[in-house]
Amino acid sequence: MPQVKNTLFWKISLAFLLVLLLIGLAYVYVTAFTAQKYYAETTQRLNATVAEHMLHEVTPFKDGEVNEEALHKIMHSMMAVNPSIEVYLLDNDGEILSYVVLDKKVKLTYVSLDPVQAFLASGGQELILGDDPRDPKATTVFSATPVEVDGVQQGYVYIVLESEQFENIAEAVGSSYLLRLGTRFFMLSLLAAFAVGLGLIWLLTRNLRSIIQAVRQFEDGNLDARVPITSTGELANLAHTFNGMADTILQNIQELKQVDELRRELIANISHDLRTPLSVIHGYVETLIMKQGKLSKEDEEKYLNIILNSSEHLTKLVADLFELSKLEARQVNPEMKPFQLSELLQNMEARYAMLAQEKQLKLTTHIEASQTMVYADVRMIERVLQNLVENAIKYTPEQQDVSLELAQKGDHLEVRIRNTGVGIPEEDIPRIFDRYYKMEKHANGKKGTGLGLAIVKNILDLHQSLIRVTSKVGEYTTFSFQLPVYS
């Protein structure tokens, strides 16, 4: 039950009910206030000429003095007809000279003439409230007219149209009216609005409930749970965001699985590659120790060369692993500077000419734009060329060709390492830059660490350059990449 009460639907519903109550109370207050103002203005307009009509029946002043007898007679007559009024006689300064009021509760001796003048100026057609002589802090509707004798103004007749008795009765009736309004019309309207509001809130939170359900399913392990999107708006954006987040999490999980699989494969490959040269070294060292003095000089030299080659292979494997790990972790920052790429290619040709000659390969270099400089890390690019050239020589059969080419392509220089021979099957091309991926059947018995091309790709990634491969089985293979021209 507490969980139901804490749901967003009921929270919104309670907030909506509170808003309805506040709006309802405000509506009742505004309605009552407006009705009161309406009644006051209506009363004043209907009785605007009451004071003027009174002068038709009596002369308030006689010989400059208040005509008390005649004045009281007509005042009592008017109050007998309409007991809700109060009649006051004012001088030209607003001082109360005489009055007829029930219960004699007059507390003021002076009435402000500003509302009187405004009333006379409007002809009684605007709601203007004047002083209430019974209450210094209150205002009331009134009727007023100037009193003139022989063309000389003697004062004012000031008639309050709502007496204290009338106001008390009106207040009681008003309270009863508000009570009836609140218990009948207001409550029925409130319940109807609340019922309609609940239905609307239920519809508006439908998508939110779908999102919550999908999130719970995802939390329970259903990684394929997604929010169905059938509308637009903020909740649809939230659904899109959740679906995108779920897709990203699922993709990250798949990547983590792949990384874990690669990690296990890497450990197995490293164990295998380290075990092989170590086993060779251990075996031949053990043989030399056991047959010390019994082996011919040729056999000793042969065994020592095998141990040396195995240790060199082991050293290269460890060095490549260390270098690749730093490259993949982006712990190496290229030291960018301008240099001539043509000189680097010529150095590669000179360095590997002897190895190519031993395999009876034709190693050639074709250079364009020999004076053009590139902007890159010269040491890293040298390692790229070294790995690519070694790879080309290793996989090229005897009597075949290996060529190093340099050409300008717009604002870049393109390097191409091309060799004829076995080629690479199309299905193998996307995988040749993976760690430890080897094409043993085409390696001609030559050993390698299986990390050379992975190192090449990571170095070129640091230079924001793409390594491209084109190959045709039995004919050729070409590796190419571009570096920006230094300006």
Short mmCIF file of C-alpha atoms in Angstrom, two decimals:
data_model
loop_
_atom_site.label_atom_id
_atom_site.label_comp_id
_atom_site.label_asym_id
_atom_site.label_seq_id
_atom_site.Cartn_x
_atom_site.Cartn_y
_atom_site.Cartn_z
CA MET A 1 0.00 0.00 0.00
CA PRO A 2 2.78 2.55 0.77
CA GLN A 3 4.31 1.78 -2.64
CA VAL A 4 0.99 2.59 -4.34
CA LYS A 5 0.72 5.87 -2.45
CA ASN A 6 4.25 6.82 -3.50
CA THR A 7 3.65 6.27 -7.21
CA LEU A 8 3.91 9.25 -9.51
CA PHE A 9 0.25 8.83 -10.55
CA TRP A 10 -1.06 9.40 -7.03
CA LYS A 11 1.42 12.17 -6.31
CA ILE A 12 0.27 14.03 -9.42
CA SER A 13 -3.36 13.29 -8.54
CA LEU A 14 -3.00 14.71 -5.03
CA ALA A 15 -1.21 17.76 -6.38
CA PHE A 16 -3.98 18.18 -8.95
CA LEU A 17 -6.65 17.93 -6.20
CA LEU A 18 -4.84 20.58 -4.15
CA VAL A 19 -4.69 22.87 -7.18
CA LEU A 20 -8.41 22.32 -7.79
CA LEU A 21 -9.20 23.21 -4.17
CA LEU A 22 -7.15 26.39 -4.36
CA ILE A 23 -8.73 27.36 -7.69
CA GLY A 24 -12.20 26.58 -6.30
CA LEU A 25 -11.68 28.71 -3.20
CA ALA A 26 -10.27 31.51 -5.32
CA TYR A 27 -13.26 31.20 -7.65
CA VAL A 28 -15.72 31.42 -4.74
CA TYR A 29 -13.92 34.44 -3.30
CA VAL A 30 -13.75 36.23 -6.64
CA THR A 31 -17.38 35.42 -7.36
CA ALA A 32 -18.54 36.75 -3.99
CA PHE A 33 -16.35 39.85 -4.28
CA THR A 34 -17.57 40.53 -7.81
CA ALA A 35 -21.19 39.99 -6.80
CA GLN A 36 -20.75 42.41 -3.93
CA LYS A 37 -19.26 45.03 -6.23
CA TYR A 38 -22.01 44.41 -8.75
CA TYR A 39 -24.71 44.87 -6.15
CA ALA A 40 -23.06 48.02 -4.74
CA GLU A 41 -22.76 49.65 -8.18
CA THR A 42 -26.33 48.65 -9.07
CA THR A 43 -27.63 50.07 -5.80
CA GLN A 44 -25.76 53.33 -6.31
CA ARG A 45 -26.94 53.77 -9.89
CA LEU A 46 -30.58 53.02 -9.02
CA ASN A 47 -30.54 55.42 -6.07
CA ALA A 48 -28.23 58.07 -7.48
CA THR A 49 -31.04 60.71 -7.51
CA VAL A 50 -32.50 59.90 -4.08
CA ALA A 51 -30.77 62.89 -2.47
CA GLU A 52 -31.86 65.18 -5.29
CA HIS A 53 -35.50 64.04 -5.01
CA MET A 54 -35.42 64.73 -1.29
CA LEU A 55 -34.82 68.44 -1.99
CA HIS A 56 -38.05 68.51 -3.97
CA GLU A 57 -39.95 67.76 -0.74
CA VAL A 58 -38.10 69.83 1.82
CA THR A 59 -35.82 72.84 2.19
CA PRO A 60 -32.99 71.80 4.51
CA PHE A 61 -31.95 75.43 5.31
CA LYS A 62 -34.17 78.34 6.39
CA ASP A 63 -32.73 81.81 6.94
CA GLY A 64 -29.24 80.28 6.89
CA GLU A 65 -30.03 77.80 9.64
CA VAL A 66 -30.79 74.08 9.53
CA ASN A 67 -34.55 73.50 9.20
CA GLU A 68 -34.56 70.74 11.80
CA GLU A 69 -38.32 70.19 11.93
CA ALA A 70 -38.88 69.86 8.21
CA LEU A 71 -35.66 68.00 7.68
CA HIS A 72 -36.36 65.36 10.32
CA LYS A 73 -39.89 64.92 9.06
CA ILE A 74 -38.85 64.11 5.51
CA MET A 75 -35.87 62.02 6.68
CA HIS A 76 -38.12 59.87 8.84
CA SER A 77 -40.54 59.53 5.95
CA MET A 78 -37.77 58.31 3.63
CA MET A 79 -36.44 55.86 6.18
CA ALA A 80 -39.95 54.52 6.74
CA VAL A 81 -40.10 53.74 3.03
CA ASN A 82 -36.51 52.41 2.85
CA PRO A 83 -35.07 51.59 6.30
CA SER A 84 -31.69 50.68 4.74
CA ILE A 85 -30.71 54.33 4.14
CA GLU A 86 -29.13 56.92 6.43
CA VAL A 87 -29.54 60.65 5.79
CA TYR A 88 -26.91 63.29 6.66
CA LEU A 89 -26.85 67.04 6.15
CA LEU A 90 -23.35 68.46 5.54
CA ASP A 91 -22.04 71.99 5.32
CA ASN A 92 -19.76 73.14 2.50
CA ASP A 93 -16.71 71.74 4.33
CA GLY A 94 -18.21 68.30 4.92
CA GLU A 95 -19.03 68.76 8.59
CA ILE A 96 -22.14 66.83 9.67
CA LEU A 97 -24.81 69.35 10.72
CA SER A 98 -27.67 66.92 11.21
CA TYR A 99 -28.61 63.31 10.54
CA VAL A 100 -31.23 60.65 10.97
CA VAL A 101 -29.70 57.26 11.78
CA LEU A 102 -31.10 54.28 13.61
CA ASP A 103 -29.58 53.62 17.03
CA LYS A 104 -27.56 56.89 16.85
CA LYS A 105 -24.19 55.15 16.19
CA VAL A 106 -22.55 57.98 14.23
CA LYS A 107 -18.82 58.19 15.04
CA LEU A 108 -17.63 60.81 12.50
CA THR A 109 -18.24 64.53 12.60
CA TYR A 110 -16.80 65.09 9.17
CA VAL A 111 -17.32 63.46 5.75
CA SER A 112 -14.67 63.73 3.01
CA LEU A 113 -16.01 65.72 0.08
CA ASP A 114 -13.66 64.26 -2.57
CA PRO A 115 -15.86 61.18 -3.18
CA VAL A 116 -18.89 63.49 -3.16
CA GLN A 117 -17.39 65.70 -5.87
CA ALA A 118 -16.43 62.61 -7.93
CA PHE A 119 -19.95 61.24 -7.56
CA LEU A 120 -21.50 64.52 -8.73
CA ALA A 121 -19.06 64.72 -11.66
CA SER A 122 -19.99 61.21 -12.84
CA GLY A 123 -23.72 61.79 -12.40
CA GLY A 124 -23.90 58.70 -10.23
CA GLN A 125 -23.01 56.38 -13.16
CA GLU A 126 -19.74 55.09 -11.66
CA LEU A 127 -19.20 53.13 -8.48
CA ILE A 128 -17.72 55.58 -5.97
CA LEU A 129 -17.49 54.77 -2.30
CA GLY A 130 -17.63 57.44 0.34
CA ASP A 131 -17.05 57.71 4.09
CA ASP A 132 -19.27 55.72 6.42
CA PRO A 133 -19.99 58.00 9.41
CA ARG A 134 -20.69 54.93 11.54
CA ASP A 135 -17.25 53.40 10.90
CA PRO A 136 -14.15 55.59 10.42
CA LYS A 137 -12.30 52.72 8.68
CA ALA A 138 -15.06 51.70 6.23
CA THR A 139 -16.46 53.04 2.96
CA THR A 140 -19.97 52.68 1.56
CA VAL A 141 -22.22 53.48 -1.42
CA PHE A 142 -24.07 56.76 -1.20
CA SER A 143 -26.15 59.38 -2.98
CA ALA A 144 -25.41 63.08 -2.66
CA THR A 145 -26.57 66.42 -4.00
CA PRO A 146 -25.63 70.04 -3.28
CA VAL A 147 -28.14 72.24 -1.38
CA GLU A 148 -28.58 75.78 -2.76
CA VAL A 149 -30.71 78.64 -1.37
CA ASP A 150 -31.23 81.65 -3.65
CA GLY A 151 -28.37 80.50 -5.84
CA VAL A 152 -25.94 80.16 -2.95
CA GLN A 153 -24.71 76.69 -1.95
CA GLN A 154 -25.38 75.99 1.72
CA GLY A 155 -24.09 72.39 1.94
CA TYR A 156 -24.86 68.82 0.82
CA VAL A 157 -27.39 66.10 1.42
CA TYR A 158 -25.40 62.87 1.93
CA ILE A 159 -27.45 59.63 1.97
CA VAL A 160 -25.82 56.31 2.85
CA LEU A 161 -27.64 53.63 0.85
CA GLU A 162 -26.58 50.62 2.97
CA SER A 163 -27.16 51.01 6.69
CA GLU A 164 -25.40 48.90 9.33
CA GLN A 165 -28.51 46.79 9.72
CA PHE A 166 -28.56 46.14 5.95
CA GLU A 167 -24.89 45.17 5.98
CA ASN A 168 -25.37 42.74 8.87
CA ILE A 169 -28.28 41.07 7.07
CA ALA A 170 -26.36 41.04 3.77
CA GLU A 171 -23.33 39.45 5.47
CA ALA A 172 -25.48 36.72 7.02
CA VAL A 173 -27.23 36.05 3.73
CA GLY A 174 -23.87 36.08 1.90
CA SER A 175 -22.39 33.53 4.30
CA SER A 176 -25.43 31.31 3.81
CA TYR A 177 -25.11 31.71 0.03
CA LEU A 178 -21.43 30.79 0.07
CA LEU A 179 -22.23 27.76 2.21
CA ARG A 180 -24.87 26.58 -0.24
CA LEU A 181 -22.52 27.25 -3.17
CA GLY A 182 -19.71 25.29 -1.51
CA THR A 183 -21.83 22.32 -0.51
CA ARG A 184 -23.71 21.94 -3.75
CA PHE A 185 -22.35 23.39 -6.94
CA PHE A 186 -18.71 23.73 -5.88
CA MET A 187 -18.35 20.20 -4.50
CA LEU A 188 -20.06 18.66 -7.52
CA SER A 189 -17.84 20.65 -9.89
CA LEU A 190 -14.77 19.74 -7.88
CA LEU A 191 -15.55 16.02 -7.96
CA ALA A 192 -16.28 16.10 -11.69
CA ALA A 193 -13.05 18.00 -12.43
CA PHE A 194 -11.07 15.63 -10.22
CA ALA A 195 -12.51 12.57 -11.97
CA VAL A 196 -11.71 14.02 -15.39
CA GLY A 197 -8.25 14.99 -14.17
CA LEU A 198 -7.54 11.45 -12.95
CA GLY A 199 -8.43 10.09 -16.36
CA LEU A 200 -6.19 12.60 -18.11
CA ILE A 201 -3.31 11.95 -15.72
CA TRP A 202 -3.73 8.20 -16.30
CA LEU A 203 -3.47 8.74 -20.03
CA LEU A 204 -0.57 11.16 -19.75
CA THR A 205 1.45 8.81 -17.51
CA ARG A 206 0.78 5.76 -19.71
CA ASN A 207 4.08 6.19 -21.56
CA LEU A 208 5.86 6.78 -18.27
CA ARG A 209 4.54 3.47 -16.94
CA SER A 210 5.83 1.76 -20.09
CA ILE A 211 9.25 3.29 -19.45
CA ILE A 212 9.22 2.13 -15.82
CA GLN A 213 8.20 -1.38 -16.88
CA ALA A 214 11.00 -1.55 -19.46
CA VAL A 215 13.54 -0.27 -16.92
CA ARG A 216 12.47 -2.92 -14.41
CA GLN A 217 12.74 -5.66 -17.05
CA PHE A 218 16.19 -4.40 -17.98
CA GLU A 219 17.13 -4.34 -14.29
CA ASP A 220 15.94 -7.95 -13.92
CA GLY A 221 18.31 -9.06 -16.67
CA ASN A 222 16.23 -8.78 -19.84
CA LEU A 223 18.78 -6.81 -21.84
CA ASP A 224 16.52 -6.83 -24.90
CA ALA A 225 13.77 -4.87 -23.10
CA ARG A 226 12.99 -1.61 -24.90
CA VAL A 227 10.35 1.10 -24.54
CA PRO A 228 7.75 1.15 -27.36
CA ILE A 229 7.54 4.70 -28.73
CA THR A 230 4.08 5.68 -29.96
CA SER A 231 4.07 9.45 -29.44
CA THR A 232 6.23 12.55 -29.34
CA GLY A 233 7.23 14.92 -26.57
CA GLU A 234 9.39 14.79 -23.45
CA LEU A 235 8.44 11.22 -22.49
CA ALA A 236 9.16 10.06 -26.04
CA ASN A 237 12.57 11.73 -25.78
CA LEU A 238 13.08 9.94 -22.47
CA ALA A 239 12.13 6.64 -24.11
CA HIS A 240 14.57 7.31 -26.98
CA THR A 241 17.27 8.11 -24.42
CA PHE A 242 16.63 4.90 -22.46
CA ASN A 243 16.58 2.78 -25.61
CA GLY A 244 19.82 4.37 -26.76
CA MET A 245 21.38 3.83 -23.33
CA ALA A 246 20.23 0.19 -23.32
CA ASP A 247 21.70 -0.33 -26.80
CA THR A 248 24.97 1.24 -25.67
CA ILE A 249 25.11 -0.92 -22.53
CA LEU A 250 24.37 -4.04 -24.57
CA GLN A 251 27.05 -3.07 -27.06
CA ASN A 252 29.52 -2.43 -24.23
CA ILE A 253 28.72 -5.84 -22.75
CA GLN A 254 29.37 -7.47 -26.13
CA GLU A 255 32.61 -5.54 -26.45
CA LEU A 256 33.65 -6.59 -22.95
CA LYS A 257 32.94 -10.20 -23.88
CA GLN A 258 35.03 -9.79 -27.02
CA VAL A 259 37.81 -8.13 -25.03
CA ASP A 260 37.71 -10.96 -22.49
CA GLU A 261 37.82 -13.49 -25.30
CA LEU A 262 40.75 -11.65 -26.89
CA ARG A 263 42.46 -11.50 -23.52
CA ARG A 264 42.20 -15.27 -23.10
CA GLU A 265 43.36 -15.75 -26.68
CA LEU A 266 46.24 -13.34 -26.08
CA ILE A 267 47.35 -15.18 -22.96
CA ALA A 268 47.21 -18.47 -24.85
CA ASN A 269 49.18 -17.04 -27.77
CA ILE A 270 51.77 -15.41 -25.55
CA SER A 271 52.16 -18.62 -23.55
CA HIS A 272 52.59 -20.61 -26.77
CA ASP A 273 54.99 -18.15 -28.38
CA LEU A 274 57.10 -17.78 -25.26
CA ARG A 275 57.09 -21.51 -24.57
CA THR A 276 58.39 -22.45 -28.02
CA PRO A 277 61.69 -20.47 -28.04
CA LEU A 278 62.20 -21.13 -24.35
CA SER A 279 61.77 -24.87 -24.93
CA VAL A 280 64.24 -24.72 -27.81
CA ILE A 281 66.77 -22.78 -25.77
CA HIS A 282 66.33 -25.06 -22.76
CA GLY A 283 66.62 -28.22 -24.86
CA TYR A 284 69.80 -27.24 -26.68
CA VAL A 285 71.44 -25.80 -23.56
CA GLU A 286 70.65 -29.05 -21.76
CA THR A 287 72.10 -31.00 -24.70
CA LEU A 288 75.30 -28.93 -24.64
CA ILE A 289 75.69 -29.52 -20.91
CA MET A 290 75.01 -33.24 -21.11
CA LYS A 291 77.31 -33.81 -24.12
CA GLN A 292 79.97 -31.37 -23.15
CA GLY A 293 83.25 -32.46 -24.82
CA LYS A 294 81.49 -35.12 -26.86
CA LEU A 295 80.08 -32.92 -29.64
CA SER A 296 81.93 -31.94 -32.77
CA LYS A 297 82.77 -28.30 -33.31
CA GLU A 298 80.22 -28.11 -36.13
CA ASP A 299 77.41 -29.47 -33.90
CA GLU A 300 78.30 -27.09 -31.06
CA GLU A 301 78.26 -24.16 -33.45
CA LYS A 302 74.95 -25.35 -34.92
CA TYR A 303 73.35 -25.66 -31.46
CA LEU A 304 74.64 -22.29 -30.35
CA ASN A 305 73.24 -20.63 -33.49
CA ILE A 306 69.84 -22.22 -32.80
CA ILE A 307 69.96 -20.93 -29.21
CA LEU A 308 70.96 -17.47 -30.47
CA ASN A 309 68.16 -17.35 -33.06
CA SER A 310 65.60 -18.51 -30.48
CA SER A 311 66.73 -15.92 -27.96
CA GLU A 312 66.59 -13.19 -30.62
CA HIS A 313 63.08 -14.31 -31.55
CA LEU A 314 62.10 -14.26 -27.86
CA THR A 315 63.60 -10.80 -27.42
CA LYS A 316 61.73 -9.49 -30.46
CA LEU A 317 58.46 -11.02 -29.25
CA VAL A 318 58.74 -9.37 -25.83
CA ALA A 319 59.73 -6.03 -27.41
CA ASP A 320 56.79 -6.17 -29.83
CA LEU A 321 54.37 -7.04 -27.04
CA PHE A 322 55.61 -4.16 -24.94
CA GLU A 323 55.43 -1.72 -27.85
CA LEU A 324 51.94 -2.84 -28.93
CA SER A 325 50.62 -2.61 -25.38
CA LYS A 326 51.80 0.99 -25.07
CA LEU A 327 50.34 1.88 -28.47
CA GLU A 328 46.95 0.35 -27.70
CA ALA A 329 46.84 2.11 -24.32
CA ARG A 330 47.77 5.38 -26.09
CA GLN A 331 50.72 5.83 -23.73
CA VAL A 332 52.89 6.95 -26.63
CA ASN A 333 52.56 10.43 -28.11
CA PRO A 334 53.96 11.02 -31.61
CA GLU A 335 56.77 13.59 -31.80
CA MET A 336 55.61 15.38 -34.95
CA LYS A 337 58.18 17.11 -37.12
CA PRO A 338 58.88 17.54 -40.85
CA PHE A 339 61.16 15.10 -42.68
CA GLN A 340 61.73 13.69 -46.17
CA LEU A 341 59.86 10.42 -46.59
CA SER A 342 61.87 9.62 -49.73
CA GLU A 343 65.08 9.31 -47.69
CA LEU A 344 63.36 6.89 -45.30
CA LEU A 345 62.29 4.67 -48.22
CA GLN A 346 65.80 4.69 -49.68
CA ASN A 347 67.18 3.67 -46.28
CA MET A 348 64.69 0.77 -46.19
CA GLU A 349 65.89 -0.38 -49.63
CA ALA A 350 69.52 -0.32 -48.51
CA ARG A 351 68.78 -2.06 -45.21
CA TYR A 352 66.86 -4.99 -46.72
CA ALA A 353 68.78 -5.37 -50.01
CA MET A 354 70.96 -8.17 -48.57
CA LEU A 355 67.93 -10.07 -47.17
CA ALA A 356 66.11 -9.77 -50.50
CA GLN A 357 69.18 -10.99 -52.33
CA GLU A 358 69.40 -14.04 -50.07
CA LYS A 359 65.82 -14.95 -51.08
CA GLN A 360 66.56 -14.10 -54.71
CA LEU A 361 63.96 -11.31 -54.68
CA LYS A 362 64.02 -8.16 -56.77
CA LEU A 363 63.72 -5.17 -54.40
CA THR A 364 63.08 -1.84 -56.18
CA THR A 365 62.14 1.71 -55.20
CA HIS A 366 60.03 4.19 -57.22
CA ILE A 367 59.98 7.72 -55.79
CA GLU A 368 58.10 10.82 -56.93
CA ALA A 369 58.27 14.24 -55.23
CA SER A 370 61.58 13.33 -53.64
CA GLN A 371 62.03 16.79 -52.08
CA THR A 372 58.55 16.95 -50.57
CA MET A 373 58.43 16.72 -46.77
CA VAL A 374 55.76 15.18 -44.56
CA TYR A 375 54.73 16.00 -40.99
CA ALA A 376 54.85 12.94 -38.71
CA ASP A 377 56.89 11.04 -36.10
CA VAL A 378 59.92 9.82 -38.08
CA ARG A 379 60.76 7.01 -35.64
CA MET A 380 57.21 5.59 -35.72
CA ILE A 381 56.94 5.84 -39.52
CA GLU A 382 60.30 4.09 -39.82
CA ARG A 383 58.86 1.25 -37.70
CA VAL A 384 55.81 1.09 -39.98
CA LEU A 385 57.97 0.79 -43.09
CA GLN A 386 60.24 -1.76 -41.40
CA ASN A 387 57.32 -4.02 -40.46
CA LEU A 388 55.68 -3.72 -43.89
CA VAL A 389 58.91 -4.42 -45.80
CA GLU A 390 59.81 -7.38 -43.56
CA ASN A 391 56.29 -8.71 -43.99
CA ALA A 392 56.48 -8.32 -47.80
CA ILE A 393 59.85 -10.11 -48.02
CA LYS A 394 58.69 -12.91 -45.73
CA TYR A 395 55.57 -13.67 -47.77
CA THR A 396 57.15 -13.28 -51.25
CA PRO A 397 58.32 -16.51 -52.96
CA GLU A 398 61.75 -16.68 -54.61
CA GLN A 399 62.25 -15.02 -57.97
CA GLN A 400 59.39 -12.55 -57.24
CA ASP A 401 59.33 -8.76 -56.80
CA VAL A 402 59.01 -6.36 -53.86
CA SER A 403 58.66 -2.65 -54.61
CA LEU A 404 58.60 0.48 -52.45
CA GLU A 405 56.68 3.36 -54.06
CA LEU A 406 56.15 7.01 -53.12
CA ALA A 407 53.74 9.33 -54.95
CA GLN A 408 52.00 12.62 -54.21
CA LYS A 409 48.20 12.62 -53.90
CA GLY A 410 47.00 16.20 -53.49
CA ASP A 411 48.19 17.50 -50.11
CA HIS A 412 49.37 14.01 -49.02
CA LEU A 413 52.21 11.65 -49.89
CA GLU A 414 51.17 8.03 -50.42
CA VAL A 415 53.45 5.10 -49.61
CA ARG A 416 52.83 1.73 -51.28
CA ILE A 417 54.60 -1.53 -50.35
CA ARG A 418 53.85 -4.05 -53.08
CA ASN A 419 54.95 -7.67 -53.45
CA THR A 420 54.07 -10.33 -56.00
CA GLY A 421 53.32 -13.91 -55.11
CA VAL A 422 50.81 -15.67 -52.88
CA GLY A 423 48.43 -12.78 -52.10
CA ILE A 424 45.84 -12.68 -49.30
CA PRO A 425 42.39 -14.28 -49.51
CA GLU A 426 39.62 -11.69 -49.43
CA GLU A 427 38.03 -13.15 -46.29
CA ASP A 428 41.36 -12.80 -44.42
CA ILE A 429 41.98 -9.11 -45.22
CA PRO A 430 39.75 -7.64 -42.43
CA ARG A 431 41.56 -9.77 -39.83
CA ILE A 432 45.22 -9.38 -40.75
CA PHE A 433 45.68 -6.42 -38.37
CA ASP A 434 44.48 -8.39 -35.34
CA ARG A 435 46.94 -9.51 -32.71
CA TYR A 436 48.57 -12.84 -33.47
CA TYR A 437 46.66 -13.39 -36.68
CA LYS A 438 48.99 -15.38 -38.93
CA MET A 439 48.65 -16.97 -42.34
CA GLU A 440 50.85 -19.92 -41.56
CA LYS A 441 50.19 -21.68 -44.83
CA HIS A 442 51.70 -18.76 -46.73
CA ALA A 443 54.58 -17.94 -44.39
CA ASN A 444 57.13 -20.12 -46.17
CA GLY A 445 58.26 -21.52 -42.85
CA LYS A 446 59.43 -18.14 -41.57
CA LYS A 447 58.76 -17.29 -37.95
CA GLY A 448 57.16 -14.05 -36.83
CA THR A 449 55.56 -12.62 -33.72
CA GLY A 450 52.19 -12.04 -35.39
CA LEU A 451 52.20 -8.46 -33.98
CA GLY A 452 53.82 -6.53 -36.83
CA LEU A 453 50.68 -5.45 -38.68
CA ALA A 454 48.85 -4.70 -35.40
CA ILE A 455 51.71 -2.33 -34.51
CA VAL A 456 51.50 -0.74 -37.98
CA LYS A 457 47.77 -0.06 -37.64
CA ASN A 458 48.08 1.46 -34.16
CA ILE A 459 50.92 3.76 -35.21
CA LEU A 460 48.98 4.99 -38.23
CA ASP A 461 45.87 5.45 -36.03
CA LEU A 462 47.93 7.80 -33.87
CA HIS A 463 48.73 9.75 -37.05
CA GLN A 464 45.05 9.70 -38.09
CA SER A 465 46.03 7.79 -41.20
CA LEU A 466 44.31 4.73 -42.69
CA ILE A 467 46.18 1.62 -43.77
CA ARG A 468 44.71 0.12 -46.96
CA VAL A 469 45.19 -3.38 -48.38
CA THR A 470 44.53 -4.61 -51.92
CA SER A 471 45.37 -8.16 -52.91
CA LYS A 472 44.68 -10.87 -55.44
CA VAL A 473 45.45 -14.45 -54.50
CA GLY A 474 48.38 -15.85 -56.48
CA GLU A 475 49.33 -12.45 -57.97
CA TYR A 476 50.09 -9.54 -55.62
CA THR A 477 49.49 -7.73 -52.31
CA THR A 478 49.78 -3.97 -51.76
CA PHE A 479 49.80 -2.09 -48.44
CA SER A 480 49.39 1.70 -48.69
CA PHE A 481 48.96 4.70 -46.39
CA GLN A 482 49.13 8.50 -46.67
CA LEU A 483 50.79 11.23 -44.63
CA PRO A 484 50.09 14.98 -44.85
CA VAL A 485 52.54 17.17 -46.78
CA TYR A 486 54.37 19.64 -44.54
CA SER A 487 53.54 23.25 -45.40
#
